[in-house]
């Protein structure tokens, strides 16, 4: 009889492995049957939480690093892309600082023949006020070369002047010479009242047409008759800056201010004193 312990252990090990495999083959179907009911009971008995998956942990998004998608971004207005970045919000703008009534009175006091009552509403437009001056002299030699001077100051009912026009017909006669003198006088008065140093105070020898700070000044001869002059002083809006500035200072476009009592949330009522007994 072989009593060597190493030999006995080597013969026992395969038997134990065979028994373990047989038990596993029998026990595995038993534990997995009926939707793992027996396996769940066994794990619950030993307090092993293996078959119950843990709910996923939600991680809050990092608001600092998260960026919106391109489709979620608001559209960029076209005006921001079309307009150049060099545009200024406003510009220096010239305007008639003297009221229409005062300018009309200056011409009347200087000897110009003012029509009607001076600064008054136009018969064609009640919203337009004007001051007209006209002088005409017919030819004495039987020709059609009459001499004339015409002045037209237009504006609004609040006294704002919007344009100044003058026109003369000055043939080579004594009356024509006097009309040229009237035009020189009118240009001098306009330059003194408007206080624009670049405004000619006499008839220039050549046509004059300029636009400074949104105010056009034009003194030109007529193409068909060199003895006739047309003078025009009128605001212009050549650029967006000039237009924005004029609209900002145009009181006709302002909202009507609320009455003072409506601006207050409540009206303070003083306490009434009791009459002395």
Short mmCIF file of C-alpha atoms in Angstrom, two decimals:
data_model
loop_
_atom_site.label_atom_id
_atom_site.label_comp_id
_atom_site.label_asym_id
_atom_site.label_seq_id
_atom_site.Cartn_x
_atom_site.Cartn_y
_atom_site.Cartn_z
CA UNK A 1 0.00 0.00 0.00
CA UNK A 2 1.32 3.35 -1.02
CA UNK A 3 1.17 5.77 1.88
CA UNK A 4 2.85 8.69 0.12
CA UNK A 5 0.76 11.84 0.92
CA UNK A 6 1.72 13.60 -2.33
CA UNK A 7 0.33 10.79 -4.43
CA UNK A 8 -2.91 10.72 -2.42
CA UNK A 9 -3.36 14.53 -2.89
CA UNK A 10 -2.75 14.26 -6.63
CA UNK A 11 -5.49 11.63 -6.95
CA UNK A 12 -7.97 13.61 -4.80
CA UNK A 13 -7.70 16.92 -6.69
CA UNK A 14 -9.25 15.71 -9.96
CA UNK A 15 -12.11 14.18 -8.02
CA UNK A 16 -12.83 17.47 -6.26
CA UNK A 17 -12.72 19.40 -9.51
CA UNK A 18 -15.12 16.95 -11.11
CA UNK A 19 -17.52 17.23 -8.19
CA UNK A 20 -17.35 21.05 -8.32
CA UNK A 21 -18.06 21.10 -12.01
CA UNK A 22 -20.97 18.71 -11.57
CA UNK A 23 -22.43 20.87 -8.80
CA UNK A 24 -22.00 23.98 -10.93
CA UNK A 25 -23.66 22.29 -13.87
CA UNK A 26 -26.62 21.32 -11.71
CA UNK A 27 -26.81 24.52 -9.66
CA UNK A 28 -26.46 27.05 -12.47
CA UNK A 29 -29.73 26.16 -14.25
CA UNK A 30 -31.45 26.04 -10.87
CA UNK A 31 -30.26 29.52 -9.89
CA UNK A 32 -31.03 31.05 -13.30
CA UNK A 33 -34.50 29.51 -13.60
CA UNK A 34 -37.66 31.61 -13.14
CA UNK A 35 -35.94 34.88 -14.06
CA UNK A 36 -33.08 34.31 -11.58
CA UNK A 37 -35.46 34.08 -8.64
CA UNK A 38 -33.29 31.64 -6.65
CA UNK A 39 -30.15 33.62 -7.44
CA UNK A 40 -31.78 36.83 -6.24
CA UNK A 41 -32.90 35.14 -3.03
CA UNK A 42 -29.39 33.83 -2.42
CA UNK A 43 -27.81 37.24 -3.00
CA UNK A 44 -30.38 38.95 -0.76
CA UNK A 45 -29.63 36.42 1.96
CA UNK A 46 -25.94 37.28 1.90
CA UNK A 47 -26.79 41.03 1.37
CA UNK A 48 -24.98 41.24 -1.94
CA UNK A 49 -26.35 44.01 -4.21
CA UNK A 50 -25.01 42.76 -7.50
CA UNK A 51 -28.03 42.35 -9.80
CA UNK A 52 -29.55 45.77 -9.02
CA UNK A 53 -27.84 48.34 -11.29
CA UNK A 54 -27.22 51.76 -9.80
CA UNK A 55 -29.00 54.71 -11.46
CA UNK A 56 -26.71 56.80 -13.64
CA UNK A 57 -25.35 59.89 -11.98
CA UNK A 58 -26.34 63.03 -13.92
CA UNK A 59 -23.55 65.56 -14.22
CA UNK A 60 -24.57 69.20 -14.47
CA UNK A 61 -23.26 70.84 -17.65
CA UNK A 62 -20.47 73.31 -17.29
CA UNK A 63 -22.06 76.62 -18.19
CA UNK A 64 -18.70 78.31 -18.49
CA UNK A 65 -17.41 76.06 -21.24
CA UNK A 66 -20.64 75.09 -23.00
CA UNK A 67 -21.15 77.05 -26.22
CA UNK A 68 -24.41 77.35 -28.16
CA UNK A 69 -24.72 75.70 -31.50
CA UNK A 70 -24.55 77.82 -34.64
CA UNK A 71 -28.27 77.23 -35.26
CA UNK A 72 -29.11 78.63 -31.80
CA UNK A 73 -27.34 81.96 -32.32
CA UNK A 74 -29.59 84.96 -33.11
CA UNK A 75 -29.27 86.33 -36.65
CA UNK A 76 -27.09 89.40 -37.15
CA UNK A 77 -29.01 92.38 -38.58
CA UNK A 78 -27.99 93.22 -42.12
CA UNK A 79 -27.45 96.90 -41.25
CA UNK A 80 -24.52 95.93 -39.02
CA UNK A 81 -22.79 94.24 -41.93
CA UNK A 82 -23.65 96.70 -44.71
CA UNK A 83 -22.78 99.94 -42.91
CA UNK A 84 -19.13 100.76 -42.49
CA UNK A 85 -17.68 101.11 -39.02
CA UNK A 86 -16.26 104.53 -39.89
CA UNK A 87 -19.70 106.22 -39.89
CA UNK A 88 -20.15 108.76 -37.14
CA UNK A 89 -23.41 108.94 -35.16
CA UNK A 90 -23.79 112.66 -35.90
CA UNK A 91 -22.15 115.60 -37.65
CA UNK A 92 -21.79 119.36 -37.42
CA UNK A 93 -24.89 120.85 -39.01
CA UNK A 94 -25.68 124.38 -40.10
CA UNK A 95 -29.14 125.78 -39.74
CA UNK A 96 -30.96 129.10 -39.86
CA UNK A 97 -30.59 130.38 -36.29
CA UNK A 98 -32.70 133.49 -36.82
CA UNK A 99 -36.51 133.06 -36.78
CA UNK A 100 -38.42 133.72 -39.97
CA UNK A 101 -40.34 136.65 -38.52
CA UNK A 102 -37.13 138.38 -37.41
CA UNK A 103 -35.40 137.80 -40.75
CA UNK A 104 -38.42 139.14 -42.60
CA UNK A 105 -38.46 142.25 -40.39
CA UNK A 106 -34.76 142.89 -41.13
CA UNK A 107 -35.42 142.97 -44.87
CA UNK A 108 -38.51 145.16 -44.39
CA UNK A 109 -36.59 147.67 -42.25
CA UNK A 110 -33.84 147.79 -44.90
CA UNK A 111 -36.22 149.07 -47.58
CA UNK A 112 -37.33 145.87 -49.31
CA UNK A 113 -40.97 145.81 -50.38
CA UNK A 114 -42.54 142.99 -48.35
CA UNK A 115 -45.81 141.54 -49.62
CA UNK A 116 -48.81 141.26 -47.31
CA UNK A 117 -48.23 141.28 -43.56
CA UNK A 118 -44.73 139.84 -43.73
CA UNK A 119 -44.18 136.41 -42.18
CA UNK A 120 -47.48 134.64 -42.78
CA UNK A 121 -48.99 131.29 -43.76
CA UNK A 122 -48.78 130.33 -47.41
CA UNK A 123 -52.10 130.42 -49.28
CA UNK A 124 -51.22 127.04 -50.80
CA UNK A 125 -50.12 125.23 -47.62
CA UNK A 126 -51.24 126.17 -44.12
CA UNK A 127 -48.23 124.38 -42.59
CA UNK A 128 -45.76 126.51 -44.55
CA UNK A 129 -44.97 130.12 -43.64
CA UNK A 130 -43.19 132.51 -45.96
CA UNK A 131 -42.02 136.06 -46.42
CA UNK A 132 -42.15 137.48 -49.94
CA UNK A 133 -40.55 140.61 -51.37
CA UNK A 134 -40.89 141.61 -55.00
CA UNK A 135 -39.93 144.62 -57.08
CA UNK A 136 -40.42 144.90 -60.85
CA UNK A 137 -39.66 147.66 -63.38
CA UNK A 138 -40.87 147.47 -66.96
CA UNK A 139 -38.63 148.54 -69.81
CA UNK A 140 -39.09 152.19 -70.83
CA UNK A 141 -37.60 151.79 -74.31
CA UNK A 142 -40.31 149.45 -75.56
CA UNK A 143 -38.23 146.29 -75.19
CA UNK A 144 -39.04 143.25 -73.06
CA UNK A 145 -35.94 143.64 -70.88
CA UNK A 146 -37.71 144.30 -67.58
CA UNK A 147 -35.77 144.52 -64.32
CA UNK A 148 -36.96 142.69 -61.20
CA UNK A 149 -35.95 141.46 -57.77
CA UNK A 150 -37.65 138.57 -55.94
CA UNK A 151 -37.10 137.26 -52.38
CA UNK A 152 -38.76 134.19 -50.84
CA UNK A 153 -38.10 133.04 -47.26
CA UNK A 154 -39.89 129.80 -46.37
CA UNK A 155 -40.25 128.05 -43.04
CA UNK A 156 -42.56 126.41 -40.54
CA UNK A 157 -45.26 127.73 -38.25
CA UNK A 158 -42.89 127.66 -35.26
CA UNK A 159 -40.60 130.19 -36.99
CA UNK A 160 -37.93 127.81 -38.29
CA UNK A 161 -36.54 128.90 -41.65
CA UNK A 162 -36.11 126.07 -44.16
CA UNK A 163 -34.98 127.90 -47.31
CA UNK A 164 -34.06 131.30 -48.70
CA UNK A 165 -34.36 132.06 -52.42
CA UNK A 166 -33.64 135.18 -54.42
CA UNK A 167 -33.84 135.96 -58.11
CA UNK A 168 -33.07 139.06 -60.17
CA UNK A 169 -33.35 140.14 -63.76
CA UNK A 170 -30.74 142.84 -64.37
CA UNK A 171 -30.56 144.04 -67.99
CA UNK A 172 -28.08 146.72 -69.05
CA UNK A 173 -30.34 149.56 -67.90
CA UNK A 174 -30.54 151.86 -64.93
CA UNK A 175 -33.26 149.69 -63.38
CA UNK A 176 -31.16 146.59 -64.00
CA UNK A 177 -28.21 148.20 -62.25
CA UNK A 178 -30.45 149.06 -59.29
CA UNK A 179 -31.61 145.41 -59.07
CA UNK A 180 -28.01 144.25 -58.89
CA UNK A 181 -27.48 146.69 -56.04
CA UNK A 182 -30.56 145.25 -54.33
CA UNK A 183 -29.13 141.75 -54.64
CA UNK A 184 -25.79 142.84 -53.17
CA UNK A 185 -27.68 144.45 -50.31
CA UNK A 186 -29.76 141.33 -49.73
CA UNK A 187 -26.66 139.09 -49.71
CA UNK A 188 -24.99 141.39 -47.19
CA UNK A 189 -28.04 141.29 -44.90
CA UNK A 190 -28.24 137.49 -45.17
CA UNK A 191 -24.54 137.10 -44.31
CA UNK A 192 -24.88 139.42 -41.30
CA UNK A 193 -27.95 137.65 -39.94
CA UNK A 194 -26.84 134.07 -40.65
CA UNK A 195 -23.25 134.78 -39.51
CA UNK A 196 -21.62 132.45 -42.01
CA UNK A 197 -18.23 133.85 -42.94
CA UNK A 198 -18.06 131.89 -46.20
CA UNK A 199 -21.34 133.32 -47.52
CA UNK A 200 -20.66 135.84 -50.33
CA UNK A 201 -21.83 139.35 -49.50
CA UNK A 202 -21.83 140.50 -53.12
CA UNK A 203 -22.56 138.91 -56.48
CA UNK A 204 -19.55 136.72 -57.36
CA UNK A 205 -17.94 137.11 -60.75
CA UNK A 206 -18.34 133.36 -61.39
CA UNK A 207 -21.01 130.86 -60.47
CA UNK A 208 -20.81 129.91 -56.81
CA UNK A 209 -22.10 126.55 -55.55
CA UNK A 210 -20.93 125.00 -52.28
CA UNK A 211 -22.21 122.74 -49.51
CA UNK A 212 -20.73 123.30 -46.06
CA UNK A 213 -22.03 121.43 -42.99
CA UNK A 214 -25.24 120.40 -44.70
CA UNK A 215 -26.19 123.85 -46.04
CA UNK A 216 -26.04 124.49 -49.77
CA UNK A 217 -25.40 128.00 -51.11
CA UNK A 218 -25.84 128.47 -54.85
CA UNK A 219 -25.44 131.74 -56.79
CA UNK A 220 -25.68 131.11 -60.52
CA UNK A 221 -26.59 132.83 -63.75
CA UNK A 222 -29.33 131.40 -65.89
CA UNK A 223 -28.03 129.49 -68.88
CA UNK A 224 -30.45 131.11 -71.30
CA UNK A 225 -30.01 134.67 -69.98
CA UNK A 226 -26.76 135.81 -68.39
CA UNK A 227 -28.45 138.91 -66.94
CA UNK A 228 -30.55 136.80 -64.57
CA UNK A 229 -29.29 135.33 -61.29
CA UNK A 230 -30.76 132.59 -59.11
CA UNK A 231 -29.71 132.41 -55.44
CA UNK A 232 -30.55 129.40 -53.27
CA UNK A 233 -29.73 128.70 -49.61
CA UNK A 234 -31.26 125.40 -48.51
CA UNK A 235 -30.35 122.52 -46.14
CA UNK A 236 -29.15 119.23 -47.61
CA UNK A 237 -28.82 115.70 -46.24
CA UNK A 238 -25.97 114.28 -48.29
CA UNK A 239 -24.85 111.82 -45.61
CA UNK A 240 -26.52 109.63 -43.01
CA UNK A 241 -24.82 111.61 -40.22
CA UNK A 242 -26.42 114.88 -41.38
CA UNK A 243 -29.83 113.25 -41.64
CA UNK A 244 -29.61 111.71 -38.16
CA UNK A 245 -28.54 115.00 -36.63
CA UNK A 246 -31.34 116.97 -38.28
CA UNK A 247 -33.93 114.39 -37.23
CA UNK A 248 -32.66 114.53 -33.64
CA UNK A 249 -33.10 118.31 -33.40
CA UNK A 250 -36.36 118.41 -35.38
CA UNK A 251 -38.89 119.31 -32.70
CA UNK A 252 -41.75 118.40 -35.03
CA UNK A 253 -40.81 114.73 -34.57
CA UNK A 254 -40.56 114.88 -30.77
CA UNK A 255 -43.20 113.23 -28.58
CA UNK A 256 -45.55 115.54 -26.75
CA UNK A 257 -44.45 116.00 -23.15
CA UNK A 258 -46.89 114.82 -20.51
CA UNK A 259 -48.59 117.33 -18.25
CA UNK A 260 -46.77 117.83 -14.92
CA UNK A 261 -49.68 116.49 -12.86
CA UNK A 262 -49.73 113.26 -14.87
CA UNK A 263 -46.03 112.68 -14.24
CA UNK A 264 -46.59 112.38 -10.49
CA UNK A 265 -47.79 109.02 -9.09
CA UNK A 266 -50.13 110.86 -6.76
CA UNK A 267 -51.00 114.40 -5.91
CA UNK A 268 -49.98 115.60 -2.48
CA UNK A 269 -52.90 116.97 -0.52
CA UNK A 270 -51.95 119.33 2.31
CA UNK A 271 -53.42 118.53 5.69
CA UNK A 272 -56.40 120.70 6.58
CA UNK A 273 -56.03 122.59 9.80
CA UNK A 274 -58.96 122.56 12.14
CA UNK A 275 -60.71 125.87 12.46
CA UNK A 276 -60.09 127.54 15.81
CA UNK A 277 -62.99 126.98 18.19
#
